[in-house]
Amino acid sequence: MVVLAIESTCDETGAAVACGFGEPKAVEILSDVKASSAEIHAKYGGVIPEIAAREQIAAIIPVIQMAIENAKLTIDNLEAIAVTQGPGLIGSLLIGVETAKALAFAWKKPLIAVNHVAAHVFANWIRPSTGSDTVAQLHSGTPELPAVALIVSGGHTDLMLLSSLTGWKWIGGTRDDAAGEAFDKAARAMGFPYPGGPMIAKAANGAKLELPAEMKLPRPMIYEDNLEMSFSGLKTAMVQQIANGRWHMDNDEDKSMLAHEFNQAIVEVLVKKTMMAVERYRPKCVLLAGGVAANALLREGLMKAVIEAGKVFFMPDLKYCTDNAAMIAACALLRPDYVDPLKLQPNPGLEIS
Ligand code: KG4
Ligand code: ZN
């Protein structure tokens, strides 16, 4: 099946064309186009929903046109239209959903509703591009189930057990801030623009020194025998250290060392809790997903731990970690949820399933 997928949950407008092949299905991306208003939001230190939605109205039709053109296909070749139903910002979701409904109705194509968070996980079924970092060398197939998935994005930090493509169970996650949210809040406290995760990861790269024990940040809940996490206290501890004058944010070396320590603290907790889930549930594979999956320390750290535990590790190509329409297409191809084009409504609080 050839599907056109539309994604508009936050500050990005995406459209992708993809097809599925083989059994279990692998997903081939024929085109993937993205317009982002992130540069505008950077000035405000976060996404302004009204601005995001206005930019999306202007971008959505050209982005869809370009996705079909780049795939070298015509409207006749499309067999279904997929769109993100939620979770996300209501104004942004409405633009994607209403556009998809209108196109499905006018072009007489079936409409598929997609859960954005589940779609992040389905990015692991996309065939890696040749020449991509370590992803292509990890494996040549698609994930075998059962699998444990670590989903780390701006709004989510969850551990899920996937027994089948449709049988998902929440087994752990954060009690408060999501990992991406913690990165973004910490970055703001350090004076970095939004989105903060990539800025902290980049600044951390320059740091060489290990910190003395008294300067270390906490690794919240790391030794607790459960799959729960908490990241809000970690950010508070960091803000306190800055307020106490231990770190000077006008000094690049201080900034780099603090970024390194913060990055390390989050990644250590994520790796430890995922490996605890692996011990408990003994899956065949471990899947990494979500915007924070673009973090190099997390990619390397989790890959090493999973391989040492004798399991198969999957992570998406970097370009399919942060929000994109290719993953929406992947979810639609693997787990199609057909809906009535006249009835679909966006759901900003949609739970993962
Ligand atoms: O999945 P995503 O694109 O959007 C949501 O669905 O939330 O995730 C965005 C989050 C942001 O919080 C961003 O700071 C974080 O992913 N992020 C990173 C990195 N790249 C993006 N966090 C840490 N390291 C990165 N390299
Ligand atoms: Zn996302």
Short mmCIF file of N, CA and C in Angstrom, two decimals, residues 9-11 37 41 44 46-56 88-93 95:
data_model
loop_
_atom_site.label_atom_id
_atom_site.label_comp_id
_atom_site.label_asym_id
_atom_site.label_seq_id
_atom_site.Cartn_x
_atom_site.Cartn_y
_atom_site.Cartn_z
N THR A 9 1.61 18.25 14.89
CA THR A 9 1.23 18.21 16.31
C THR A 9 1.76 19.39 17.09
N CYS A 10 2.90 19.95 16.65
CA CYS A 10 3.55 20.98 17.45
C CYS A 10 3.99 22.12 16.54
N ASP A 11 5.28 22.34 16.36
CA ASP A 11 5.72 23.48 15.54
C ASP A 11 6.13 23.06 14.14
N SER A 37 8.47 25.97 12.23
CA SER A 37 8.48 27.36 12.68
C SER A 37 9.37 27.49 13.92
N HIS A 41 9.91 30.34 17.20
CA HIS A 41 9.66 30.04 18.62
C HIS A 41 10.92 30.22 19.46
N TYR A 44 11.14 33.17 21.57
CA TYR A 44 10.27 33.26 22.75
C TYR A 44 10.64 32.23 23.82
N GLY A 46 10.14 29.02 23.64
CA GLY A 46 9.22 27.87 23.64
C GLY A 46 8.21 28.06 22.52
N VAL A 47 7.39 27.00 22.28
CA VAL A 47 6.43 27.08 21.18
C VAL A 47 5.22 27.94 21.56
N ILE A 48 4.89 28.90 20.72
CA ILE A 48 3.67 29.70 20.93
C ILE A 48 2.60 29.07 20.02
N PRO A 49 1.59 28.41 20.62
CA PRO A 49 0.64 27.63 19.82
C PRO A 49 -0.02 28.42 18.68
N GLU A 50 -0.40 29.64 18.95
CA GLU A 50 -1.09 30.47 17.94
C GLU A 50 -0.18 30.69 16.72
N ILE A 51 1.09 30.98 17.00
CA ILE A 51 2.04 31.21 15.89
C ILE A 51 2.25 29.91 15.12
N ALA A 52 2.39 28.79 15.86
CA ALA A 52 2.62 27.50 15.20
C ALA A 52 1.47 27.21 14.23
N ALA A 53 0.24 27.39 14.68
CA ALA A 53 -0.92 27.07 13.85
C ALA A 53 -1.00 27.97 12.62
N ARG A 54 -0.71 29.25 12.80
CA ARG A 54 -0.77 30.17 11.65
C ARG A 54 0.27 29.78 10.59
N GLU A 55 1.46 29.41 11.04
CA GLU A 55 2.51 28.99 10.10
C GLU A 55 2.08 27.70 9.38
N GLN A 56 1.42 26.81 10.13
CA GLN A 56 1.01 25.53 9.53
C GLN A 56 -0.05 25.70 8.45
N GLY A 88 -1.22 16.41 21.02
CA GLY A 88 -0.51 17.57 20.49
C GLY A 88 -1.28 18.83 20.80
N LEU A 89 -0.88 19.92 20.18
CA LEU A 89 -1.55 21.21 20.37
C LEU A 89 -2.82 21.22 19.53
N ILE A 90 -3.93 21.62 20.10
CA ILE A 90 -5.21 21.51 19.39
C ILE A 90 -5.23 22.29 18.07
N GLY A 91 -4.70 23.52 18.08
CA GLY A 91 -4.72 24.34 16.86
C GLY A 91 -3.91 23.69 15.75
N SER A 92 -2.78 23.11 16.11
CA SER A 92 -1.90 22.45 15.12
C SER A 92 -2.54 21.18 14.60
N LEU A 93 -3.09 20.38 15.51
CA LEU A 93 -3.73 19.12 15.11
C LEU A 93 -4.90 19.37 14.17
N ILE A 95 -5.37 21.60 11.99
CA ILE A 95 -4.98 21.92 10.60
C ILE A 95 -4.65 20.64 9.83
#
